[in-house]
Short mmCIF file of C-alpha atoms in Angstrom, two decimals:
data_model
loop_
_atom_site.label_atom_id
_atom_site.label_comp_id
_atom_site.label_asym_id
_atom_site.label_seq_id
_atom_site.Cartn_x
_atom_site.Cartn_y
_atom_site.Cartn_z
CA MET J 62 64.09 -176.46 120.33
CA THR J 63 64.19 -173.57 122.80
CA ASN J 64 60.73 -174.05 125.99
CA LEU J 65 60.20 -170.34 126.84
CA ARG J 66 57.83 -171.79 129.46
CA HIS J 67 61.07 -174.02 131.58
CA ILE J 68 63.73 -170.60 130.62
CA LEU J 69 61.00 -167.93 132.19
CA ALA J 70 61.32 -170.36 135.58
CA LEU J 71 63.72 -170.88 135.79
CA ASN J 72 64.90 -167.32 136.17
CA ILE J 73 62.12 -165.43 138.20
CA LYS J 74 63.44 -168.33 140.62
CA GLU J 75 66.55 -167.77 140.25
CA ARG J 76 66.75 -163.77 140.30
CA ARG J 77 64.01 -164.61 143.06
CA ARG J 78 66.78 -166.02 145.34
CA PHE J 79 69.42 -163.84 143.96
CA LEU J 80 67.74 -160.92 145.75
CA GLY J 81 67.15 -163.48 148.74
CA MET J 82 62.70 -162.99 148.51
CA SER J 83 61.07 -165.46 149.26
CA GLN J 84 58.02 -167.24 147.28
CA VAL J 85 55.55 -164.92 150.33
CA LYS J 86 57.22 -162.08 149.66
CA LEU J 87 57.26 -162.31 145.71
CA ALA J 88 53.56 -162.59 145.21
CA GLU J 89 53.43 -159.79 148.64
CA LYS J 90 54.95 -157.55 145.49
CA ILE J 91 52.74 -158.22 142.72
CA ASP J 92 49.53 -158.36 144.66
CA THR J 93 48.98 -162.18 143.20
CA ALA J 94 49.18 -166.19 145.63
CA PRO J 95 52.44 -167.26 146.36
CA THR J 96 51.00 -170.08 144.96
CA TYR J 97 50.66 -168.77 141.73
CA ILE J 98 54.48 -168.31 142.21
CA ALA J 99 55.25 -172.17 143.44
CA MET J 100 52.87 -172.44 139.50
CA ILE J 101 55.05 -170.24 137.30
CA GLU J 102 58.95 -171.40 138.55
CA LEU J 103 57.57 -175.03 138.55
CA GLU J 104 56.02 -174.75 135.39
CA LYS J 105 52.66 -175.52 135.84
CA ARG J 106 51.07 -172.03 135.17
CA SER J 107 51.85 -169.49 132.38
CA PRO J 108 51.52 -165.68 133.17
CA SER J 109 50.30 -163.11 131.61
CA PHE J 110 52.00 -160.54 129.88
CA GLU J 111 50.85 -158.01 132.35
CA MET J 112 52.30 -160.65 134.92
CA ILE J 113 55.20 -160.73 133.59
CA GLU J 114 55.81 -157.17 133.77
CA ARG J 115 54.94 -157.38 137.38
CA ILE J 116 57.25 -159.47 138.33
CA ALA J 117 59.81 -158.08 136.64
CA ALA J 118 59.30 -154.87 137.76
CA ALA J 119 59.14 -156.44 141.31
CA LEU J 120 62.38 -158.02 140.08
CA ASN J 121 64.05 -155.54 139.33
CA ILE J 122 64.46 -156.13 136.09
CA ASP J 123 63.44 -155.79 132.31
CA PRO J 124 60.66 -158.15 131.53
CA PRO J 125 62.80 -159.61 128.29
CA ASP J 126 65.89 -160.69 129.87
CA LEU J 127 63.46 -163.12 132.31
CA PHE J 128 63.55 -165.09 128.92
CA SER J 129 67.26 -165.26 128.71
CA LYS J 130 68.99 -168.38 128.40
CA LYS J 131 72.39 -166.20 129.62
CA ALA J 132 70.80 -165.60 132.65
CA TYR J 133 73.44 -167.08 135.48
CA SER J 134 72.54 -168.73 138.06
CA VAL J 135 72.04 -167.83 141.98
CA ASP J 136 74.15 -171.21 142.75
CA LEU J 137 77.14 -170.53 140.12
CA ILE J 138 76.86 -166.48 141.65
CA LYS J 139 77.72 -167.34 145.24
CA ASP J 140 80.09 -169.88 144.20
CA PHE J 141 81.97 -167.14 142.57
CA HIS J 142 81.88 -165.15 145.66
CA GLU J 143 82.03 -167.90 147.66
CA SER J 144 86.02 -168.15 145.64
CA VAL J 145 86.68 -164.85 146.10
CA LEU J 146 85.83 -164.93 149.57
CA SER J 147 88.03 -166.96 149.99
CA ASP J 148 91.34 -166.84 148.25
CA PHE J 149 90.93 -162.37 149.52
CA GLU J 150 90.80 -164.41 153.57
CA LYS J 151 94.20 -166.54 152.95
CA VAL J 152 96.05 -163.22 151.33
CA LEU J 153 94.46 -161.01 154.53
CA ASN J 154 95.45 -164.30 156.34
CA LYS J 155 99.33 -164.58 155.80
CA GLN J 156 99.19 -160.62 154.84
CA ILE J 157 98.30 -160.57 158.35
CA ILE J 158 100.72 -163.12 159.94
CA ASP J 159 104.05 -162.00 158.10
CA PHE J 160 103.26 -157.76 160.04
CA GLU J 161 102.86 -159.56 163.34
CA LYS J 162 106.17 -161.67 162.39
CA LYS J 163 107.63 -157.77 161.77
CA ILE J 164 106.22 -155.93 164.71
CA ASN J 165 107.76 -159.14 167.38
CA SER J 166 111.47 -159.32 165.35
CA ALA J 167 111.29 -155.43 165.88
CA MET J 168 110.55 -155.96 169.58
CA CYS J 169 112.81 -158.54 170.07
CA ILE J 170 115.81 -155.86 168.74
CA LYS J 171 114.61 -152.83 170.47
CA LYS J 172 114.98 -155.62 174.12
CA ASP J 173 118.22 -156.25 172.52
CA ALA J 174 119.37 -153.00 172.48
#
């Protein structure tokens, strides 16, 4: 059975973290107390429809998406980004080394000539 309170809490927290927003900052944007945001994320409180709309607007997300089980975890996204950047860095470093070898080789040929 789906636990909507859990899904909502997780999605608010993950989206907020993805945007680099603290609970305090989110609370300021929607004119509420940071403790209220914490209570929602801890599944101790259930926000009203109006509050869900305000939270969604502050998080730049459609309100129904806050109830989606398909939302991606911030940690999963960060791991993916780190993996891509790591692979890119390896390829770039190899190309730099190969380029430097070509340059050094070309300079040696000119010296010998």
